[in-house]
PDB file of C-alpha atoms and ligand atoms in Angstrom:
ATOM      1  CA  UNK A   1     239.454 107.998  20.571  1.00  0.00           C
ATOM      2  CA  UNK A   2     239.502 105.503  17.704  1.00  0.00           C
ATOM      3  CA  UNK A   3     237.291 106.075  14.664  1.00  0.00           C
ATOM      4  CA  UNK A   4     236.804 103.378  12.068  1.00  0.00           C
ATOM      5  CA  UNK A   5     235.573 104.494   8.657  1.00  0.00           C
ATOM      6  CA  UNK A   6     233.682 101.540   7.226  1.00  0.00           C
ATOM      7  CA  UNK A   7     232.836 101.504   3.531  1.00  0.00           C
ATOM      8  CA  UNK A   8     229.832  99.220   3.175  1.00  0.00           C
ATOM      9  CA  UNK A   9     230.473  95.778   1.643  1.00  0.00           C
ATOM     10  CA  UNK A  10     234.223  96.132   2.074  1.00  0.00           C
ATOM     11  CA  UNK A  11     237.274  94.762   3.857  1.00  0.00           C
ATOM     12  CA  UNK A  12     236.722  97.080   6.807  1.00  0.00           C
ATOM     13  CA  UNK A  13     234.169  94.730   8.376  1.00  0.00           C
ATOM     14  CA  UNK A  14     237.064  92.642   9.720  1.00  0.00           C
ATOM     15  CA  UNK A  15     238.351  95.719  11.597  1.00  0.00           C
ATOM     16  CA  UNK A  16     234.916  96.207  13.190  1.00  0.00           C
ATOM     17  CA  UNK A  17     235.185  92.575  14.317  1.00  0.00           C
ATOM     18  CA  UNK A  18     238.736  93.109  15.680  1.00  0.00           C
ATOM     19  CA  UNK A  19     237.689  96.218  17.620  1.00  0.00           C
ATOM     20  CA  UNK A  20     234.848  94.231  19.180  1.00  0.00           C
ATOM     21  CA  UNK A  21     237.239  91.387  20.063  1.00  0.00           C
ATOM     22  CA  UNK A  22     239.659  93.684  21.843  1.00  0.00           C
ATOM     23  CA  UNK A  23     236.835  95.676  23.461  1.00  0.00           C
ATOM     24  CA  UNK A  24     238.341  99.105  22.793  1.00  0.00           C
ATOM     25  CA  UNK A  25     235.768 101.916  22.563  1.00  0.00           C
ATOM     26  CA  UNK A  26     235.465 103.252  19.035  1.00  0.00           C
ATOM     27  CA  UNK A  27     233.266 105.360  16.848  1.00  0.00           C
ATOM     28  CA  UNK A  28     231.973 103.697  13.685  1.00  0.00           C
ATOM     29  CA  UNK A  29     231.310 105.832  10.615  1.00  0.00           C
ATOM     30  CA  UNK A  30     229.634 104.022   7.748  1.00  0.00           C
ATOM     31  CA  UNK A  31     229.639 105.048   4.097  1.00  0.00           C
ATOM     32  CA  UNK A  32     227.408 103.787   1.307  1.00  0.00           C
ATOM     33  CA  UNK A  33     229.016 103.064  -2.052  1.00  0.00           C
ATOM     34  CA  UNK A  34     228.247 105.248  -5.081  1.00  0.00           C
ATOM     35  CA  UNK A  35     228.156 103.265  -8.348  1.00  0.00           C
ATOM     36  CA  UNK A  36     230.045 100.522  -6.547  1.00  0.00           C
ATOM     37  CA  UNK A  37     232.909 102.794  -5.466  1.00  0.00           C
ATOM     38  CA  UNK A  38     233.814 104.735  -2.326  1.00  0.00           C
ATOM     39  CA  UNK A  39     232.056 108.134  -2.166  1.00  0.00           C
ATOM     40  CA  UNK A  40     234.059 111.370  -2.430  1.00  0.00           C
ATOM     41  CA  UNK A  41     233.907 112.058   1.329  1.00  0.00           C
ATOM     42  CA  UNK A  42     235.539 108.646   1.920  1.00  0.00           C
ATOM     43  CA  UNK A  43     238.204 109.231  -0.744  1.00  0.00           C
ATOM     44  CA  UNK A  44     239.322 112.361   1.115  1.00  0.00           C
ATOM     45  CA  UNK A  45     240.097 110.430   4.310  1.00  0.00           C
ATOM     46  CA  UNK A  46     243.437 109.040   3.125  1.00  0.00           C
ATOM     47  CA  UNK A  47     245.859 109.452   0.207  1.00  0.00           C
ATOM     48  CA  UNK A  48     244.660 106.269  -1.534  1.00  0.00           C
ATOM     49  CA  UNK A  49     240.973 106.653  -0.689  1.00  0.00           C
ATOM     50  CA  UNK A  50     240.619 102.941   0.096  1.00  0.00           C
ATOM     51  CA  UNK A  51     238.760 101.137   2.843  1.00  0.00           C
ATOM     52  CA  UNK A  52     239.493 100.584   5.709  1.00  0.00           C
ATOM     53  CA  UNK A  53     240.648 103.837   7.283  1.00  0.00           C
ATOM     54  CA  UNK A  54     241.203 104.081  11.034  1.00  0.00           C
ATOM     55  CA  UNK A  55     242.099 107.165  13.033  1.00  0.00           C
ATOM     56  CA  UNK A  56     243.479 107.077  16.566  1.00  0.00           C
ATOM     57  CA  UNK A  57     244.086 110.589  17.895  1.00  0.00           C
ATOM     58  CA  UNK A  58     246.336 112.323  15.338  1.00  0.00           C
ATOM     59  CA  UNK A  59     247.153 109.089  13.495  1.00  0.00           C
ATOM     60  CA  UNK A  60     245.445 108.097  10.249  1.00  0.00           C
ATOM     61  CA  UNK A  61     246.032 104.487   9.244  1.00  0.00           C
ATOM     62  CA  UNK A  62     245.060 102.590   6.101  1.00  0.00           C
ATOM     63  CA  UNK A  63     245.879  99.155   4.616  1.00  0.00           C
ATOM     64  CA  UNK A  64     244.133  96.374   6.559  1.00  0.00           C
ATOM     65  CA  UNK A  65     247.257  94.459   7.621  1.00  0.00           C
ATOM     66  CA  UNK A  66     248.923  97.622   8.961  1.00  0.00           C
ATOM     67  CA  UNK A  67     245.758  98.498  10.912  1.00  0.00           C
ATOM     68  CA  UNK A  68     245.499  94.983  12.379  1.00  0.00           C
ATOM     69  CA  UNK A  69     249.180  94.990  13.391  1.00  0.00           C
ATOM     70  CA  UNK A  70     248.790  98.445  14.994  1.00  0.00           C
ATOM     71  CA  UNK A  71     245.706  97.500  17.014  1.00  0.00           C
ATOM     72  CA  UNK A  72     247.226  94.190  18.124  1.00  0.00           C
ATOM     73  CA  UNK A  73     250.521  95.839  19.137  1.00  0.00           C
ATOM     74  CA  UNK A  74     248.866  98.698  20.976  1.00  0.00           C
ATOM     75  CA  UNK A  75     245.764  97.131  22.520  1.00  0.00           C
ATOM     76  CA  UNK A  76     245.818  93.335  22.253  1.00  0.00           C
ATOM     77  CA  UNK A  77     249.277  91.732  22.463  1.00  0.00           C
ATOM     78  CA  UNK A  78     247.559  88.426  23.246  1.00  0.00           C
ATOM     79  CA  UNK A  79     246.330  88.341  19.643  1.00  0.00           C
ATOM     80  CA  UNK A  80     249.848  87.728  18.295  1.00  0.00           C
ATOM     81  CA  UNK A  81     251.997  84.742  19.355  1.00  0.00           C
ATOM     82  CA  UNK A  82     254.962  85.752  21.520  1.00  0.00           C
ATOM     83  CA  UNK A  83     258.640  85.510  20.476  1.00  0.00           C
ATOM     84  CA  UNK A  84     259.009  82.142  22.218  1.00  0.00           C
ATOM     85  CA  UNK A  85     256.188  80.573  20.185  1.00  0.00           C
ATOM     86  CA  UNK A  86     258.180  80.199  16.967  1.00  0.00           C
ATOM     87  CA  UNK A  87     255.798  77.847  15.117  1.00  0.00           C
ATOM     88  CA  UNK A  88     252.695  79.916  15.891  1.00  0.00           C
ATOM     89  CA  UNK A  89     254.548  83.130  15.047  1.00  0.00           C
ATOM     90  CA  UNK A  90     255.576  81.808  11.624  1.00  0.00           C
ATOM     91  CA  UNK A  91     251.970  80.763  10.974  1.00  0.00           C
ATOM     92  CA  UNK A  92     250.781  84.196  12.091  1.00  0.00           C
ATOM     93  CA  UNK A  93     253.146  85.944   9.652  1.00  0.00           C
ATOM     94  CA  UNK A  94     252.265  83.611   6.789  1.00  0.00           C
ATOM     95  CA  UNK A  95     248.482  84.018   7.043  1.00  0.00           C
ATOM     96  CA  UNK A  96     248.678  87.751   7.792  1.00  0.00           C
ATOM     97  CA  UNK A  97     250.327  88.127   4.371  1.00  0.00           C
ATOM     98  CA  UNK A  98     248.467  85.391   2.494  1.00  0.00           C
ATOM     99  CA  UNK A  99     245.165  87.261   2.820  1.00  0.00           C
ATOM    100  CA  UNK A 100     246.003  90.409   0.851  1.00  0.00           C
ATOM    101  CA  UNK A 101     249.147  89.117  -0.873  1.00  0.00           C
ATOM    102  CA  UNK A 102     247.836  85.880  -2.413  1.00  0.00           C
ATOM    103  CA  UNK A 103     244.131  85.242  -1.916  1.00  0.00           C
ATOM    104  CA  UNK A 104     242.589  88.633  -2.551  1.00  0.00           C
ATOM    105  CA  UNK A 105     244.277  89.375  -5.913  1.00  0.00           C
ATOM    106  CA  UNK A 106     242.953  86.102  -7.359  1.00  0.00           C
ATOM    107  CA  UNK A 107     239.477  86.392  -5.842  1.00  0.00           C
ATOM    108  CA  UNK A 108     239.260  90.008  -6.921  1.00  0.00           C
ATOM    109  CA  UNK A 109     240.228  89.075 -10.500  1.00  0.00           C
ATOM    110  CA  UNK A 110     237.378  86.526 -10.616  1.00  0.00           C
ATOM    111  CA  UNK A 111     234.782  88.934  -9.160  1.00  0.00           C
ATOM    112  CA  UNK A 112     235.969  91.657 -11.538  1.00  0.00           C
ATOM    113  CA  UNK A 113     235.807  89.433 -14.643  1.00  0.00           C
ATOM    114  CA  UNK A 114     232.435  87.895 -13.737  1.00  0.00           C
ATOM    115  CA  UNK A 115     230.885  91.280 -12.946  1.00  0.00           C
ATOM    116  CA  UNK A 116     232.321  92.768 -16.135  1.00  0.00           C
ATOM    117  CA  UNK A 117     230.891  89.888 -18.187  1.00  0.00           C
ATOM    118  CA  UNK A 118     227.445  90.339 -16.623  1.00  0.00           C
ATOM    119  CA  UNK A 119     227.464  94.018 -17.606  1.00  0.00           C
ATOM    120  CA  UNK A 120     228.470  93.320 -21.212  1.00  0.00           C
ATOM    121  CA  UNK A 121     225.854  94.251 -23.858  1.00  0.00           C
ATOM    122  CA  UNK A 122     223.860  91.219 -24.996  1.00  0.00           C
ATOM    123  CA  UNK A 123     225.345  91.060 -28.529  1.00  0.00           C
ATOM    124  CA  UNK A 124     228.914  90.744 -27.148  1.00  0.00           C
ATOM    125  CA  UNK A 125     228.066  88.501 -24.244  1.00  0.00           C
ATOM    126  CA  UNK A 126     228.864  85.161 -25.913  1.00  0.00           C
ATOM    127  CA  UNK A 127     232.411  86.108 -26.837  1.00  0.00           C
ATOM    128  CA  UNK A 128     233.136  87.803 -23.477  1.00  0.00           C
ATOM    129  CA  UNK A 129     231.759  84.779 -21.591  1.00  0.00           C
ATOM    130  CA  UNK A 130     234.103  82.508 -23.586  1.00  0.00           C
ATOM    131  CA  UNK A 131     237.047  84.784 -22.791  1.00  0.00           C
ATOM    132  CA  UNK A 132     236.242  84.881 -19.052  1.00  0.00           C
ATOM    133  CA  UNK A 133     235.644  81.141 -18.951  1.00  0.00           C
ATOM    134  CA  UNK A 134     239.014  80.532 -20.607  1.00  0.00           C
ATOM    135  CA  UNK A 135     240.980  82.716 -18.186  1.00  0.00           C
ATOM    136  CA  UNK A 136     239.144  81.299 -15.201  1.00  0.00           C
ATOM    137  CA  UNK A 137     239.459  77.627 -16.131  1.00  0.00           C
ATOM    138  CA  UNK A 138     243.047  77.761 -17.348  1.00  0.00           C
ATOM    139  CA  UNK A 139     244.515  80.031 -14.742  1.00  0.00           C
ATOM    140  CA  UNK A 140     242.484  81.648 -11.963  1.00  0.00           C
ATOM    141  CA  UNK A 141     240.265  78.778 -10.751  1.00  0.00           C
ATOM    142  CA  UNK A 142     243.050  76.167 -10.371  1.00  0.00           C
ATOM    143  CA  UNK A 143     245.158  78.712  -8.441  1.00  0.00           C
ATOM    144  CA  UNK A 144     242.256  79.581  -6.141  1.00  0.00           C
ATOM    145  CA  UNK A 145     241.316  75.956  -5.534  1.00  0.00           C
ATOM    146  CA  UNK A 146     244.961  75.142  -4.759  1.00  0.00           C
ATOM    147  CA  UNK A 147     245.121  77.992  -2.206  1.00  0.00           C
ATOM    148  CA  UNK A 148     241.843  76.859  -0.653  1.00  0.00           C
ATOM    149  CA  UNK A 149     243.116  73.268  -0.429  1.00  0.00           C
ATOM    150  CA  UNK A 150     246.290  74.446   1.315  1.00  0.00           C
ATOM    151  CA  UNK A 151     244.211  76.590   3.694  1.00  0.00           C
ATOM    152  CA  UNK A 152     241.859  73.692   4.380  1.00  0.00           C
ATOM    153  CA  UNK A 153     244.786  71.356   5.155  1.00  0.00           C
ATOM    154  CA  UNK A 154     246.165  73.940   7.567  1.00  0.00           C
ATOM    155  CA  UNK A 155     242.838  74.308   9.350  1.00  0.00           C
ATOM    156  CA  UNK A 156     242.546  70.508   9.594  1.00  0.00           C
ATOM    157  CA  UNK A 157     245.522  70.647  11.988  1.00  0.00           C
ATOM    158  CA  UNK A 158     244.921  73.993  13.710  1.00  0.00           C
ATOM    159  CA  UNK A 159     241.848  75.408  15.456  1.00  0.00           C
ATOM    160  CA  UNK A 160     242.719  78.934  14.382  1.00  0.00           C
ATOM    161  CA  UNK A 161     245.221  80.188  11.800  1.00  0.00           C
ATOM    162  CA  UNK A 162     248.085  80.548  14.301  1.00  0.00           C
ATOM    163  CA  UNK A 163     247.335  77.579  16.539  1.00  0.00           C
ATOM    164  CA  UNK A 164     244.860  77.301  19.405  1.00  0.00           C
ATOM    165  CA  UNK A 165     244.015  80.968  19.875  1.00  0.00           C
ATOM    166  CA  UNK A 166     242.322  83.638  17.810  1.00  0.00           C
ATOM    167  CA  UNK A 167     244.939  86.041  16.402  1.00  0.00           C
ATOM    168  CA  UNK A 168     245.324  88.892  13.953  1.00  0.00           C
ATOM    169  CA  UNK A 169     245.841  86.272  11.227  1.00  0.00           C
ATOM    170  CA  UNK A 170     242.238  85.068  11.666  1.00  0.00           C
ATOM    171  CA  UNK A 171     241.020  88.644  11.379  1.00  0.00           C
ATOM    172  CA  UNK A 172     242.924  89.062   8.084  1.00  0.00           C
ATOM    173  CA  UNK A 173     241.793  85.719   6.616  1.00  0.00           C
ATOM    174  CA  UNK A 174     238.146  86.306   7.501  1.00  0.00           C
ATOM    175  CA  UNK A 175     237.565  88.637   4.555  1.00  0.00           C
ATOM    176  CA  UNK A 176     238.733  86.481   1.600  1.00  0.00           C
ATOM    177  CA  UNK A 177     237.131  83.349   3.002  1.00  0.00           C
ATOM    178  CA  UNK A 178     233.834  85.021   3.860  1.00  0.00           C
ATOM    179  CA  UNK A 179     233.471  86.798   0.517  1.00  0.00           C
ATOM    180  CA  UNK A 180     234.403  83.651  -1.405  1.00  0.00           C
ATOM    181  CA  UNK A 181     231.624  81.704   0.308  1.00  0.00           C
ATOM    182  CA  UNK A 182     229.198  84.597   0.233  1.00  0.00           C
ATOM    183  CA  UNK A 183     229.626  85.491  -3.444  1.00  0.00           C
ATOM    184  CA  UNK A 184     230.702  82.183  -4.992  1.00  0.00           C
ATOM    185  CA  UNK A 185     229.314  79.696  -2.483  1.00  0.00           C
ATOM    186  CA  UNK A 186     228.479  77.032  -5.058  1.00  0.00           C
ATOM    187  CA  UNK A 187     232.160  76.846  -6.063  1.00  0.00           C
ATOM    188  CA  UNK A 188     233.306  76.128  -2.508  1.00  0.00           C
ATOM    189  CA  UNK A 189     230.546  74.709  -0.310  1.00  0.00           C
ATOM    190  CA  UNK A 190     231.032  71.101   0.767  1.00  0.00           C
ATOM    191  CA  UNK A 191     234.602  70.993  -0.613  1.00  0.00           C
ATOM    192  CA  UNK A 192     236.616  72.514   2.210  1.00  0.00           C
ATOM    193  CA  UNK A 193     235.100  71.263   5.419  1.00  0.00           C
ATOM    194  CA  UNK A 194     237.842  72.605   7.714  1.00  0.00           C
ATOM    195  CA  UNK A 195     237.473  76.094   6.275  1.00  0.00           C
ATOM    196  CA  UNK A 196     233.732  75.793   6.842  1.00  0.00           C
ATOM    197  CA  UNK A 197     234.354  74.632  10.444  1.00  0.00           C
ATOM    198  CA  UNK A 198     236.519  77.703  10.999  1.00  0.00           C
ATOM    199  CA  UNK A 199     233.940  80.025   9.404  1.00  0.00           C
ATOM    200  CA  UNK A 200     231.274  78.659  11.745  1.00  0.00           C
ATOM    201  CA  UNK A 201     233.685  79.044  14.672  1.00  0.00           C
ATOM    202  CA  UNK A 202     234.403  82.721  14.022  1.00  0.00           C
ATOM    203  CA  UNK A 203     230.779  83.532  13.235  1.00  0.00           C
ATOM    204  CA  UNK A 204     229.800  82.026  16.595  1.00  0.00           C
ATOM    205  CA  UNK A 205     232.091  84.349  18.554  1.00  0.00           C
ATOM    206  CA  UNK A 206     230.180  87.010  20.531  1.00  0.00           C
ATOM    207  CA  UNK A 207     232.439  89.769  19.148  1.00  0.00           C
ATOM    208  CA  UNK A 208     231.693  88.722  15.545  1.00  0.00           C
ATOM    209  CA  UNK A 209     227.977  88.843  16.328  1.00  0.00           C
ATOM    210  CA  UNK A 210     228.407  92.236  18.025  1.00  0.00           C
ATOM    211  CA  UNK A 211     230.163  93.499  14.862  1.00  0.00           C
ATOM    212  CA  UNK A 212     227.358  92.166  12.652  1.00  0.00           C
ATOM    213  CA  UNK A 213     224.812  93.936  14.872  1.00  0.00           C
ATOM    214  CA  UNK A 214     226.622  97.280  14.435  1.00  0.00           C
ATOM    215  CA  UNK A 215     227.038  97.441  10.665  1.00  0.00           C
ATOM    216  CA  UNK A 216     224.488  98.371   8.018  1.00  0.00           C
ATOM    217  CA  UNK A 217     225.773  95.641   5.668  1.00  0.00           C
ATOM    218  CA  UNK A 218     225.303  92.649   7.947  1.00  0.00           C
ATOM    219  CA  UNK A 219     223.912  90.612   5.033  1.00  0.00           C
ATOM    220  CA  UNK A 220     227.357  90.744   3.332  1.00  0.00           C
ATOM    221  CA  UNK A 221     229.131  88.945   6.166  1.00  0.00           C
ATOM    222  CA  UNK A 222     226.568  86.617   7.712  1.00  0.00           C
ATOM    223  CA  UNK A 223     227.106  83.093   6.405  1.00  0.00           C
ATOM    224  CA  UNK A 224     225.069  80.659   8.521  1.00  0.00           C
ATOM    225  CA  UNK A 225     226.802  77.708   6.822  1.00  0.00           C
ATOM    226  CA  UNK A 226     225.119  74.332   7.366  1.00  0.00           C
ATOM    227  CA  UNK A 227     227.143  71.745   9.356  1.00  0.00           C
ATOM    228  CA  UNK A 228     228.043  68.644   7.343  1.00  0.00           C
TER     229      UNK A 228
HETATM  230  N1  LIG B   1     244.966  95.964   0.406  1.00  0.00           N
HETATM  231  C1  LIG B   1     244.096  97.050   0.745  1.00  0.00           C
HETATM  232  C2  LIG B   1     242.931  97.056  -0.219  1.00  0.00           C
HETATM  233  C3  LIG B   1     242.018  98.250  -0.033  1.00  0.00           C
HETATM  234  C4  LIG B   1     240.840  98.208  -0.993  1.00  0.00           C
HETATM  235  O1  LIG B   1     240.995  97.912  -2.197  1.00  0.00           O
HETATM  236  N2  LIG B   1     239.640  98.546  -0.493  1.00  0.00           N
HETATM  237  C5  LIG B   1     238.432  98.539  -1.315  1.00  0.00           C
HETATM  238  C6  LIG B   1     237.282  97.950  -0.498  1.00  0.00           C
HETATM  239  S1  LIG B   1     237.281  96.261  -0.254  1.00  0.00           S
HETATM  240  C7  LIG B   1     237.965  99.947  -1.644  1.00  0.00           C
HETATM  241  O2  LIG B   1     238.207 100.869  -0.900  1.00  0.00           O
HETATM  242  N3  LIG B   1     237.222 100.078  -2.764  1.00  0.00           N
HETATM  243  C8  LIG B   1     236.482 101.248  -3.092  1.00  0.00           C
HETATM  244  C9  LIG B   1     237.055 102.057  -4.199  1.00  0.00           C
HETATM  245  O3  LIG B   1     238.153 101.736  -4.686  1.00  0.00           O
HETATM  246  O4  LIG B   1     236.404 103.030  -4.592  1.00  0.00           O
HETATM  247  C10 LIG B   1     243.634  96.887   2.213  1.00  0.00           C
HETATM  248  O5  LIG B   1     243.549  95.737   2.661  1.00  0.00           O
HETATM  249  O6  LIG B   1     243.422  97.878   2.915  1.00  0.00           O
END
């Protein structure tokens, strides 16, 4: 029996979605954050204490990409292009890695800096805001916008990340793109219409809706983007 340990408002939502897509029975255990972090009982589930954590029988898996690859290999081979589909397979590999390897570190840095600035005592706020603004405008924002432009160009030519069919790469990319629009919508909305088309496409899938219906943090992942 598979158990998914879902820390609320975290990357593990995409695994709930994947499990719904592949229609494998699973138990969902949900954990509220404590002061923004994983609670102690969650930290004990794996050596790094990070979300997501999935158990399947005696196996304990963590790191989103490794979990997605495991589930696809074991239960849903159709969600990865086959050896003969070289172009789709290269796209699959690229976007599987882009999610955690490129997008998330930059998005995380922005969320971290902005949240830190908001928590700064009033008398230091001006100087911290200037510092954050400088790092964002000179380095982080141009990198993020360039990655989003590249992603948008890719989705202009492909229905899903690895061609015509939903794959593990879409599952991986759903988290950075959803959180970017959810938390920083004004910086993205109306600029990347193909990304928005894809976000509407995945949100319209019955399995995505089934995942939203199961979790306690539905509000974190429901976008309802307007069509342009
Ligand atoms: N690259 C890792 C990142 C894991 C990660 O940082 N998870 C965050 C949730 S989005 C977490 O567990 N944060 C809670 C904490 O560190 O206390 C993965 O994709 O599994």
